[in-house]
Amino acid sequence: MTFGVEVICGAAGSGKTSTALLRLRSLCLMFAARHGRLALQAPVRVLVLTFNRTLAGYIRDLAEHQIAPNSDVDVRIDTFGRWAMSALGFPDVQTDRARTRLTLLATTLAELTPAYIVKEVEYLLGRFEPENFESYITAERTGRGATPRVDRRLRRRILDEVVYPYQAWLRAEGSEDWNTIAVRMGREIDPIGYDVVIVDESQDFSANQLRAIRRHLAPDHAITFVIDTVQRIYARGFTWAEAGFDIRPERVHTLRANHRNTVEIAAFAASILTGVGAEPDGVLPNLAAATSRGPKPKVLRGLYGRQAAWAIAHIAQYVNLETDSVAFLKPQAGAWFATIKAQLSARGIAWTDITREQDWPGGDDNVALSTFHSAKGLEFDYVFILGFNGENTPYPDERLDDEVFVLRRLLAVAVARARKEVVVGYKPGEQSRLTQYFGAGTFDQVDV
């Protein structure tokens, strides 16, 4: 039996999650047989963690087909947050108040945007254990890039003027944030003893979250990390060693093929990431890895209502909603979906909003509405990104903030959800500045 750590790395569409779930099935069978040989009465304990609730629901639905209901296997599929919160008795996490306080403290450092300082603080809180915050001064900023520059003098100010006052505020208020939850999960709860663990989208987990997972492994265990740092959308970064995992080169498996996208979709996604580069455990979309062909992505130019009308007419003419899935994706939630919801309903097209849903929809609706974040890790036949404007994708000068790189990765992730066709729409004069990264020749323009 193979114990220890395996890493599955690959670009969007390479089959990372499917591979991990096949491995999950194999490991469950092997551990169940081992329990039988050793006459162990306890069931095989399995933990599958994802980075958001929508993906957890999707994987839960897939995993049911991989693991038959069996009294010998106890499976928990969840987000890290919900898993840790339930173990800790659901403490009161003051997310909004904590972020407001952190933002207020960040405004004292005028050299970079407050939003960037907040991301930097969240990064260091997640990477270093509380007693080791000073290591931030000299450590390589793994996963944070070189722009904007954060030198030692500024790091000292971040610690003294933001991090330590913020920590003092949390203690005074008796409040928790998500990082304290991760630290507590790694220190206060007795080891649960999971035999098999799968961590999907692990590039968006913090080092403290990984340390917490490590605490709850059984002495003999198999843990699999599914990772692609190109798709990282949170300010997180770590080395495997500092998180407590010994990753041997022969146990890192990189998937090269693109089983999801057409050549045309892969080319469009790759153009959005031109110049971004791949960090360790990251794989850029590869045009050569896609084999199927289809239409070029379409970029609609016109009023939002006309974009929506064109999209719905396109669905009516070309999409079989009995067999094909459709997603309308947006960078942000809320009122941004109002128009498309109304137009879909007016045409009698049933839809489901899957943003942050805990359970994967069980009905027959094949049209989903979701934010980019909640769609991460999912796939659809057709993807529509309408109303793609500057208001819902704002970012400052890259010398002050790295938000443009975050948004480019997030957009590429959204585009790469599509198997057959991608449509992006914007109103001329109000388009997102990210449209400048659409590679010439990788899309067809349509005026509506």
Tab-separated table of C-alpha atoms in Angstrom:
chain	number	residue	atom	x	y	z
A	1	MET	CA	0.000	0.000	0.000
A	2	THR	CA	1.164	3.516	-0.801
A	3	PHE	CA	1.153	5.794	2.220
A	4	GLY	CA	2.175	9.433	2.348
A	5	VAL	CA	1.665	12.399	0.046
A	6	GLU	CA	0.829	12.642	-3.647
A	7	VAL	CA	0.461	15.855	-5.657
A	8	ILE	CA	-1.650	16.086	-8.819
A	9	CYS	CA	-0.779	19.186	-10.824
A	10	GLY	CA	-2.248	20.388	-14.103
A	11	ALA	CA	-3.927	23.201	-15.987
A	12	ALA	CA	-7.677	23.758	-16.168
A	13	GLY	CA	-9.382	20.905	-17.996
A	14	SER	CA	-6.537	18.429	-17.504
A	15	GLY	CA	-8.636	16.102	-15.352
A	16	LYS	CA	-7.077	16.820	-11.949
A	17	THR	CA	-10.282	16.447	-9.957
A	18	SER	CA	-11.424	13.372	-11.894
A	19	THR	CA	-8.020	11.776	-11.332
A	20	ALA	CA	-8.195	12.582	-7.621
A	21	LEU	CA	-11.658	11.032	-7.320
A	22	LEU	CA	-10.495	7.856	-9.068
A	23	ARG	CA	-7.598	7.760	-6.630
A	24	LEU	CA	-10.084	8.294	-3.797
A	25	ARG	CA	-12.023	5.216	-4.838
A	26	SER	CA	-8.886	3.094	-5.086
A	27	LEU	CA	-7.571	4.255	-1.721
A	28	CYS	CA	-10.896	3.608	0.011
A	29	LEU	CA	-10.918	0.031	-1.280
A	30	MET	CA	-7.294	-0.522	-0.230
A	31	PHE	CA	-7.766	0.906	3.255
A	32	ALA	CA	-11.000	-1.046	3.734
A	33	ALA	CA	-9.121	-4.242	2.829
A	34	ARG	CA	-6.318	-3.280	5.204
A	35	HIS	CA	-8.775	-2.706	8.050
A	36	GLY	CA	-10.188	-6.138	7.348
A	37	ARG	CA	-6.765	-7.821	7.438
A	38	LEU	CA	-5.857	-6.074	10.689
A	39	ALA	CA	-9.310	-6.735	12.199
A	40	LEU	CA	-9.793	-3.003	12.811
A	41	GLN	CA	-13.344	-2.222	13.857
A	42	ALA	CA	-13.259	1.495	12.995
A	43	PRO	CA	-14.416	2.510	9.508
A	44	VAL	CA	-11.989	4.000	6.995
A	45	ARG	CA	-12.081	7.729	7.693
A	46	VAL	CA	-12.064	9.890	4.570
A	47	LEU	CA	-11.890	13.674	4.247
A	48	VAL	CA	-12.333	15.572	0.967
A	49	LEU	CA	-11.845	19.335	1.192
A	50	THR	CA	-12.457	22.040	-1.400
A	51	PHE	CA	-12.032	25.784	-1.289
A	52	ASN	CA	-15.688	26.813	-1.727
A	53	ARG	CA	-19.154	25.453	-1.046
A	54	THR	CA	-20.234	25.175	-4.679
A	55	LEU	CA	-17.262	23.002	-5.568
A	56	ALA	CA	-17.845	20.911	-2.435
A	57	GLY	CA	-21.406	20.237	-3.594
A	58	TYR	CA	-20.214	19.312	-7.086
A	59	ILE	CA	-17.541	16.934	-5.781
A	60	ARG	CA	-20.001	15.422	-3.310
A	61	ASP	CA	-22.264	14.589	-6.249
A	62	LEU	CA	-19.370	13.033	-8.222
A	63	ALA	CA	-17.955	11.168	-5.245
A	64	GLU	CA	-21.253	9.366	-4.677
A	65	HIS	CA	-20.600	7.596	-7.978
A	66	GLN	CA	-17.061	6.654	-6.935
A	67	ILE	CA	-17.772	5.353	-3.441
A	68	ALA	CA	-20.723	3.045	-2.980
A	69	PRO	CA	-22.508	3.503	0.368
A	70	ASN	CA	-20.480	1.297	2.644
A	71	SER	CA	-20.420	0.894	6.407
A	72	ASP	CA	-16.649	0.431	6.182
A	73	VAL	CA	-16.049	3.957	4.837
A	74	ASP	CA	-16.936	7.196	6.637
A	75	VAL	CA	-16.684	10.090	4.133
A	76	ARG	CA	-16.701	13.816	4.923
A	77	ILE	CA	-16.819	16.202	1.917
A	78	ASP	CA	-16.748	19.868	2.837
A	79	THR	CA	-14.981	23.191	2.702
A	80	PHE	CA	-12.142	23.749	5.130
A	81	GLY	CA	-14.142	26.483	6.852
A	82	ARG	CA	-17.213	24.407	7.541
A	83	TRP	CA	-15.139	21.368	8.561
A	84	ALA	CA	-13.134	23.410	11.063
A	85	MET	CA	-16.102	25.414	12.330
A	86	SER	CA	-18.104	22.272	13.085
A	87	ALA	CA	-15.166	20.736	14.963
A	88	LEU	CA	-14.732	23.932	17.000
A	89	GLY	CA	-18.423	24.221	17.844
A	90	PHE	CA	-19.227	26.978	15.331
A	91	PRO	CA	-17.549	29.941	17.048
A	92	ASP	CA	-18.697	33.431	16.104
A	93	VAL	CA	-16.432	34.571	13.253
A	94	GLN	CA	-16.785	38.322	12.787
A	95	THR	CA	-15.693	38.398	9.142
A	96	ASP	CA	-17.087	41.810	8.203
A	97	ARG	CA	-16.032	43.561	11.413
A	98	ALA	CA	-12.555	42.052	11.249
A	99	ARG	CA	-12.053	43.099	7.624
A	100	THR	CA	-13.321	46.606	8.382
A	101	ARG	CA	-10.826	46.927	11.230
A	102	LEU	CA	-8.007	45.536	9.118
A	103	THR	CA	-8.815	47.935	6.266
A	104	LEU	CA	-8.849	50.881	8.658
A	105	LEU	CA	-5.392	49.957	9.937
A	106	ALA	CA	-4.151	49.456	6.372
A	107	THR	CA	-5.039	53.017	5.378
A	108	THR	CA	-2.127	54.299	7.494
A	109	LEU	CA	0.341	52.875	4.945
A	110	ALA	CA	-0.080	55.170	1.962
A	111	GLU	CA	2.624	53.541	-0.174
A	112	LEU	CA	0.253	50.847	-1.468
A	113	THR	CA	-3.536	50.588	-1.686
A	114	PRO	CA	-5.354	49.579	1.514
A	115	ALA	CA	-6.824	46.635	-0.393
A	116	TYR	CA	-3.351	45.371	-1.263
A	117	ILE	CA	-2.131	45.790	2.324
A	118	VAL	CA	-5.138	43.789	3.522
A	119	LYS	CA	-4.289	40.999	1.067
A	120	GLU	CA	-0.658	41.082	2.186
A	121	VAL	CA	-1.687	40.816	5.836
A	122	GLU	CA	-4.058	37.948	5.095
A	123	TYR	CA	-1.203	36.261	3.240
A	124	LEU	CA	1.255	36.504	6.139
A	125	LEU	CA	-1.371	35.581	8.742
A	126	GLY	CA	-2.161	32.459	6.745
A	127	ARG	CA	1.433	31.519	6.039
A	128	PHE	CA	3.153	32.046	9.399
A	129	GLU	CA	2.114	30.701	12.758
A	130	PRO	CA	1.335	33.440	15.330
A	131	GLU	CA	4.606	33.054	17.204
A	132	ASN	CA	6.558	33.259	13.934
A	133	PHE	CA	5.195	36.454	12.407
A	134	GLU	CA	8.664	38.017	12.556
A	135	SER	CA	9.831	35.485	9.962
A	136	TYR	CA	7.877	37.542	7.446
A	137	ILE	CA	10.598	40.220	7.508
A	138	THR	CA	13.221	38.046	5.817
A	139	ALA	CA	11.208	35.284	4.139
A	140	GLU	CA	10.813	34.996	0.397
A	141	ARG	CA	7.242	36.029	-0.349
A	142	THR	CA	6.233	32.717	-1.902
A	143	GLY	CA	3.211	33.120	-4.146
A	144	ARG	CA	3.025	36.925	-3.941
A	145	GLY	CA	5.056	37.896	-7.011
A	146	ALA	CA	7.487	40.769	-7.458
A	147	THR	CA	4.978	43.548	-8.187
A	148	PRO	CA	4.316	45.695	-6.290
A	149	ARG	CA	7.544	45.665	-4.328
A	150	VAL	CA	7.361	45.102	-0.559
A	151	ASP	CA	10.810	45.669	0.928
A	152	ARG	CA	11.953	44.970	4.483
A	153	ARG	CA	11.227	48.499	5.665
A	154	LEU	CA	7.610	48.231	4.480
A	155	ARG	CA	7.258	44.727	5.924
A	156	ARG	CA	8.342	46.101	9.302
A	157	ARG	CA	5.649	48.766	9.083
A	158	ILE	CA	3.035	46.206	8.063
A	159	LEU	CA	3.804	44.148	11.144
A	160	ASP	CA	4.029	47.043	13.593
A	161	GLU	CA	1.226	49.246	12.277
A	162	VAL	CA	-1.266	46.694	10.987
A	163	VAL	CA	-0.686	43.080	12.044
A	164	TYR	CA	0.117	43.504	15.726
A	165	PRO	CA	-2.596	46.153	16.322
A	166	TYR	CA	-5.074	43.925	14.479
A	167	GLN	CA	-4.158	40.927	16.617
A	168	ALA	CA	-4.535	43.062	19.740
A	169	TRP	CA	-7.976	44.189	18.545
A	170	LEU	CA	-9.090	40.577	17.986
A	171	ARG	CA	-8.038	39.655	21.528
A	172	ALA	CA	-9.702	42.726	23.051
A	173	GLU	CA	-12.950	42.055	21.184
A	174	GLY	CA	-12.863	38.337	21.805
A	175	SER	CA	-13.284	37.969	18.038
A	176	GLU	CA	-12.165	35.354	15.561
A	177	ASP	CA	-11.173	35.528	11.918
A	178	TRP	CA	-10.673	32.693	9.465
A	179	ASN	CA	-6.975	32.451	10.199
A	180	THR	CA	-7.515	31.995	13.945
A	181	ILE	CA	-9.982	29.235	13.047
A	182	ALA	CA	-7.259	27.478	11.020
A	183	VAL	CA	-4.713	27.874	13.830
A	184	ARG	CA	-7.145	26.584	16.442
A	185	MET	CA	-8.087	23.628	14.247
A	186	GLY	CA	-4.410	22.748	14.069
A	187	ARG	CA	-3.835	23.009	17.811
A	188	GLU	CA	-6.926	22.618	19.958
A	189	ILE	CA	-8.870	19.696	18.502
A	190	ASP	CA	-7.725	16.169	19.284
A	191	PRO	CA	-6.431	14.409	16.141
A	192	ILE	CA	-9.344	12.891	14.219
A	193	GLY	CA	-7.219	10.322	12.388
A	194	TYR	CA	-8.209	10.438	8.721
A	195	ASP	CA	-6.895	7.542	6.657
A	196	VAL	CA	-7.544	9.130	3.261
A	197	VAL	CA	-7.570	12.867	2.482
A	198	ILE	CA	-8.090	14.692	-0.813
A	199	VAL	CA	-7.486	18.463	-0.908
A	200	ASP	CA	-8.808	19.947	-4.151
A	201	GLU	CA	-7.772	23.411	-5.403
A	202	SER	CA	-5.113	23.365	-2.691
A	203	GLN	CA	-3.366	26.452	-4.130
A	204	ASP	CA	-6.141	28.458	-2.453
A	205	PHE	CA	-5.515	26.934	0.978
A	206	SER	CA	-3.212	28.701	3.423
A	207	ALA	CA	-0.210	27.109	5.105
A	208	ASN	CA	-2.043	27.229	8.448
A	209	GLN	CA	-4.969	25.364	6.906
A	210	LEU	CA	-2.593	22.707	5.597
A	211	ARG	CA	-0.972	22.442	9.034
A	212	ALA	CA	-4.420	21.886	10.521
A	213	ILE	CA	-5.155	19.131	8.012
A	214	ARG	CA	-1.803	17.508	8.791
A	215	ARG	CA	-2.677	17.329	12.513
A	216	HIS	CA	-5.731	15.222	11.794
A	217	LEU	CA	-4.078	12.542	9.658
A	218	ALA	CA	-3.871	8.961	10.916
A	219	PRO	CA	-0.340	7.601	11.508
A	220	ASP	CA	-0.703	5.555	8.318
A	221	HIS	CA	-2.436	7.768	5.788
A	222	ALA	CA	-2.662	8.737	2.135
A	223	ILE	CA	-3.191	12.420	1.326
A	224	THR	CA	-3.537	13.837	-2.182
A	225	PHE	CA	-3.210	17.509	-3.068
A	226	VAL	CA	-4.758	18.764	-6.308
A	227	ILE	CA	-3.068	22.005	-7.286
A	228	ASP	CA	-2.490	24.570	-10.030
A	229	THR	CA	-0.947	27.821	-8.814
A	230	VAL	CA	-1.830	29.515	-12.126
A	231	GLN	CA	-5.444	29.350	-10.930
A	232	ARG	CA	-4.694	30.829	-7.497
A	233	ILE	CA	-7.177	33.609	-6.720
A	234	TYR	CA	-6.437	34.287	-3.059
A	235	ALA	CA	-3.397	35.966	-1.505
A	236	ARG	CA	-1.921	32.736	-0.264
A	237	GLY	CA	1.402	31.030	-0.706
A	238	PHE	CA	3.490	28.435	1.058
A	239	THR	CA	6.231	25.904	0.569
A	240	TRP	CA	5.316	22.294	1.159
A	241	ALA	CA	8.116	21.923	3.711
A	242	GLU	CA	6.981	24.809	5.909
A	243	ALA	CA	3.451	23.420	5.909
A	244	GLY	CA	4.937	20.158	7.183
A	245	PHE	CA	4.754	17.937	4.092
A	246	ASP	CA	7.640	16.093	2.488
A	247	ILE	CA	6.896	16.095	-1.235
A	248	ARG	CA	9.180	13.824	-3.217
A	249	PRO	CA	9.628	14.573	-6.938
A	250	GLU	CA	8.515	11.109	-7.964
A	251	ARG	CA	5.188	11.687	-6.199
A	252	VAL	CA	4.307	14.842	-8.124
A	253	HIS	CA	2.206	14.000	-11.169
A	254	THR	CA	1.662	16.681	-13.812
A	255	LEU	CA	-1.285	16.227	-16.187
A	256	ARG	CA	-0.626	17.771	-19.586
A	257	ALA	CA	-3.675	16.966	-21.699
A	258	ASN	CA	-6.661	19.310	-21.960
A	259	HIS	CA	-9.761	17.141	-21.910
A	260	ARG	CA	-12.241	19.989	-21.505
A	261	ASN	CA	-11.545	22.907	-23.840
A	262	THR	CA	-11.466	23.184	-27.586
A	263	VAL	CA	-8.291	24.466	-29.202
A	264	GLU	CA	-10.031	27.814	-29.704
A	265	ILE	CA	-11.087	28.189	-26.058
A	266	ALA	CA	-7.623	27.161	-24.849
A	267	ALA	CA	-6.013	29.777	-27.118
A	268	PHE	CA	-8.324	32.520	-25.797
A	269	ALA	CA	-7.674	31.566	-22.154
A	270	ALA	CA	-3.921	31.390	-22.769
A	271	SER	CA	-3.910	34.871	-24.327
A	272	ILE	CA	-5.482	36.355	-21.183
A	273	LEU	CA	-2.546	34.982	-19.168
A	274	THR	CA	0.216	36.099	-21.530
A	275	GLY	CA	3.116	37.339	-19.415
A	276	VAL	CA	1.652	36.154	-16.121
A	277	GLY	CA	3.971	33.144	-15.903
A	278	ALA	CA	3.652	29.908	-13.988
A	279	GLU	CA	4.968	29.379	-10.465
A	280	PRO	CA	5.983	25.969	-9.119
A	281	ASP	CA	2.991	23.577	-9.145
A	282	GLY	CA	1.393	25.685	-11.860
A	283	VAL	CA	0.598	24.833	-15.490
A	284	LEU	CA	-0.419	27.432	-18.073
A	285	PRO	CA	-3.195	26.576	-20.559
A	286	ASN	CA	-1.543	24.756	-23.433
A	287	LEU	CA	-2.929	25.151	-26.947
A	288	ALA	CA	-1.149	21.973	-28.057
A	289	ALA	CA	-2.779	19.978	-25.251
A	290	ALA	CA	-6.311	20.528	-26.579
A	291	THR	CA	-7.469	18.272	-29.402
A	292	SER	CA	-11.125	19.066	-30.122
A	293	ARG	CA	-12.124	21.970	-32.353
A	294	GLY	CA	-14.993	24.435	-32.202
A	295	PRO	CA	-15.953	28.023	-32.927
A	296	LYS	CA	-13.755	30.857	-31.781
A	297	PRO	CA	-14.944	32.623	-28.611
A	298	LYS	CA	-17.272	35.495	-29.453
A	299	VAL	CA	-16.972	39.003	-28.020
A	300	LEU	CA	-20.263	40.914	-28.187
A	301	ARG	CA	-20.270	44.716	-28.276
A	302	GLY	CA	-23.498	46.498	-27.413
A	303	LEU	CA	-25.961	47.400	-24.675
A	304	TYR	CA	-26.303	44.843	-21.918
A	305	GLY	CA	-29.929	44.080	-22.732
A	306	ARG	CA	-28.941	43.316	-26.323
A	307	GLN	CA	-26.104	41.094	-25.161
A	308	ALA	CA	-28.559	39.122	-23.051
A	309	ALA	CA	-31.109	38.903	-25.877
A	310	TRP	CA	-28.405	37.687	-28.305
A	311	ALA	CA	-27.231	35.060	-25.816
A	312	ILE	CA	-30.730	33.698	-25.210
A	313	ALA	CA	-31.473	33.593	-28.946
A	314	HIS	CA	-28.152	31.802	-29.469
A	315	ILE	CA	-29.095	29.232	-26.834
A	316	ALA	CA	-32.509	28.716	-28.433
A	317	GLN	CA	-30.953	28.129	-31.868
A	318	TYR	CA	-27.793	26.170	-31.092
A	319	VAL	CA	-28.000	24.641	-27.606
A	320	ASN	CA	-29.880	21.499	-26.658
A	321	LEU	CA	-30.860	22.153	-23.047
A	322	GLU	CA	-31.816	18.497	-22.649
A	323	THR	CA	-28.175	17.463	-22.922
A	324	ASP	CA	-25.981	20.596	-22.791
A	325	SER	CA	-25.157	22.741	-19.767
A	326	VAL	CA	-24.966	26.538	-19.831
A	327	ALA	CA	-23.419	28.946	-17.338
A	328	PHE	CA	-23.825	32.701	-17.088
A	329	LEU	CA	-20.789	33.846	-15.121
A	330	LYS	CA	-19.980	37.234	-13.606
A	331	PRO	CA	-17.094	38.633	-11.560
A	332	GLN	CA	-19.470	39.732	-8.806
A	333	ALA	CA	-22.816	38.546	-7.442
A	334	GLY	CA	-25.951	40.456	-6.476
A	335	ALA	CA	-27.806	42.795	-8.829
A	336	TRP	CA	-25.461	42.015	-11.719
A	337	PHE	CA	-27.611	38.954	-12.452
A	338	ALA	CA	-31.005	40.702	-12.391
A	339	THR	CA	-31.370	41.317	-16.138
A	340	ILE	CA	-30.339	37.870	-17.278
A	341	LYS	CA	-32.592	36.235	-14.662
A	342	ALA	CA	-35.550	38.257	-15.934
A	343	GLN	CA	-34.863	37.500	-19.599
A	344	LEU	CA	-34.340	33.786	-19.005
A	345	SER	CA	-37.581	33.584	-17.025
A	346	ALA	CA	-39.451	35.554	-19.698
A	347	ARG	CA	-38.373	32.984	-22.308
A	348	GLY	CA	-39.388	30.098	-20.057
A	349	ILE	CA	-35.814	28.902	-19.525
A	350	ALA	CA	-35.364	27.470	-16.041
A	351	TRP	CA	-32.165	28.465	-14.243
A	352	THR	CA	-30.405	27.786	-10.950
A	353	ASP	CA	-28.163	30.188	-9.049
A	354	ILE	CA	-25.282	28.071	-7.741
A	355	THR	CA	-23.228	30.885	-6.195
A	356	ARG	CA	-21.967	29.682	-2.810
A	357	GLU	CA	-24.486	26.819	-2.740
A	358	GLN	CA	-23.555	24.005	-0.383
A	359	ASP	CA	-25.374	21.247	-2.265
A	360	TRP	CA	-25.135	20.579	-5.973
A	361	PRO	CA	-28.555	21.157	-7.617
A	362	GLY	CA	-30.489	17.950	-7.988
A	363	GLY	CA	-33.054	19.125	-10.542
A	364	ASP	CA	-33.098	19.022	-14.336
A	365	ASP	CA	-32.189	22.688	-14.885
A	366	ASN	CA	-29.206	22.940	-17.213
A	367	VAL	CA	-28.669	26.695	-16.952
A	368	ALA	CA	-26.563	27.913	-14.028
A	369	LEU	CA	-25.802	31.406	-12.778
A	370	SER	CA	-22.610	31.865	-10.799
A	371	THR	CA	-19.793	34.181	-9.893
A	372	PHE	CA	-16.329	33.427	-11.249
A	373	HIS	CA	-15.263	32.342	-7.758
A	374	SER	CA	-18.068	29.843	-7.242
A	375	ALA	CA	-17.617	28.366	-10.729
A	376	LYS	CA	-13.995	27.504	-10.015
A	377	GLY	CA	-13.398	23.792	-10.534
A	378	LEU	CA	-16.703	23.283	-12.399
A	379	GLU	CA	-17.332	22.831	-16.122
A	380	PHE	CA	-20.131	23.614	-18.569
A	381	ASP	CA	-20.693	23.177	-22.292
A	382	TYR	CA	-21.402	26.875	-22.916
A	383	VAL	CA	-20.171	29.845	-20.891
A	384	PHE	CA	-21.547	33.389	-21.213
A	385	ILE	CA	-19.789	36.315	-19.514
A	386	LEU	CA	-22.027	39.305	-20.209
A	387	GLY	CA	-21.900	42.868	-18.901
A	388	PHE	CA	-18.142	42.569	-18.579
A	389	ASN	CA	-17.431	46.157	-17.606
A	390	GLY	CA	-15.006	48.257	-15.630
A	391	GLU	CA	-17.397	48.645	-12.716
A	392	ASN	CA	-17.368	44.957	-11.796
A	393	THR	CA	-13.647	44.423	-12.520
A	394	PRO	CA	-11.913	47.487	-11.023
A	395	TYR	CA	-8.172	47.443	-10.417
A	396	PRO	CA	-5.549	50.106	-9.621
A	397	ASP	CA	-2.082	50.662	-11.073
A	398	GLU	CA	-0.058	47.447	-10.791
A	399	ARG	CA	2.727	49.399	-9.084
A	400	LEU	CA	0.357	49.834	-6.124
A	401	ASP	CA	-1.642	46.606	-6.204
A	402	ASP	CA	-1.548	43.177	-7.878
A	403	GLU	CA	-5.310	43.017	-8.444
A	404	VAL	CA	-4.916	43.040	-12.235
A	405	PHE	CA	-3.033	39.732	-12.074
A	406	VAL	CA	-5.665	38.262	-9.756
A	407	LEU	CA	-8.448	39.308	-12.122
A	408	ARG	CA	-6.643	37.993	-15.189
A	409	ARG	CA	-6.229	34.594	-13.553
A	410	LEU	CA	-9.847	34.636	-12.426
A	411	LEU	CA	-11.071	35.553	-15.928
A	412	ALA	CA	-8.962	32.789	-17.484
A	413	VAL	CA	-10.427	30.351	-14.949
A	414	ALA	CA	-13.957	31.452	-15.935
A	415	VAL	CA	-13.241	31.076	-19.660
A	416	ALA	CA	-11.705	27.646	-19.101
A	417	ARG	CA	-14.953	26.351	-17.561
A	418	ALA	CA	-16.303	25.932	-21.129
A	419	ARG	CA	-16.213	22.738	-23.140
A	420	LYS	CA	-17.767	23.934	-26.406
A	421	GLU	CA	-18.152	27.711	-26.641
A	422	VAL	CA	-17.435	30.981	-24.807
A	423	VAL	CA	-19.203	34.318	-25.274
A	424	VAL	CA	-18.071	37.554	-23.603
A	425	GLY	CA	-20.071	40.776	-23.881
A	426	TYR	CA	-19.472	44.430	-23.042
A	427	LYS	CA	-20.846	47.895	-23.739
A	428	PRO	CA	-18.344	49.986	-25.756
A	429	GLY	CA	-16.891	52.774	-23.644
A	430	GLU	CA	-17.647	50.919	-20.412
A	431	GLN	CA	-15.770	47.671	-21.043
A	432	SER	CA	-13.449	46.138	-18.508
A	433	ARG	CA	-9.827	47.080	-19.004
A	434	LEU	CA	-9.146	43.352	-18.967
A	435	THR	CA	-10.393	43.212	-22.556
A	436	GLN	CA	-6.986	44.577	-23.572
A	437	TYR	CA	-5.608	41.123	-22.777
A	438	PHE	CA	-7.842	39.359	-25.299
A	439	GLY	CA	-5.350	38.037	-27.836
A	440	ALA	CA	-5.762	39.284	-31.397
A	441	GLY	CA	-7.102	36.535	-33.638
A	442	THR	CA	-8.347	34.380	-30.738
A	443	PHE	CA	-11.972	35.614	-30.896
A	444	ASP	CA	-14.650	36.863	-33.282
A	445	GLN	CA	-16.241	40.245	-32.618
A	446	VAL	CA	-20.018	40.643	-32.939
A	447	ASP	CA	-21.849	43.981	-32.743
A	448	VAL	CA	-25.310	43.672	-31.205
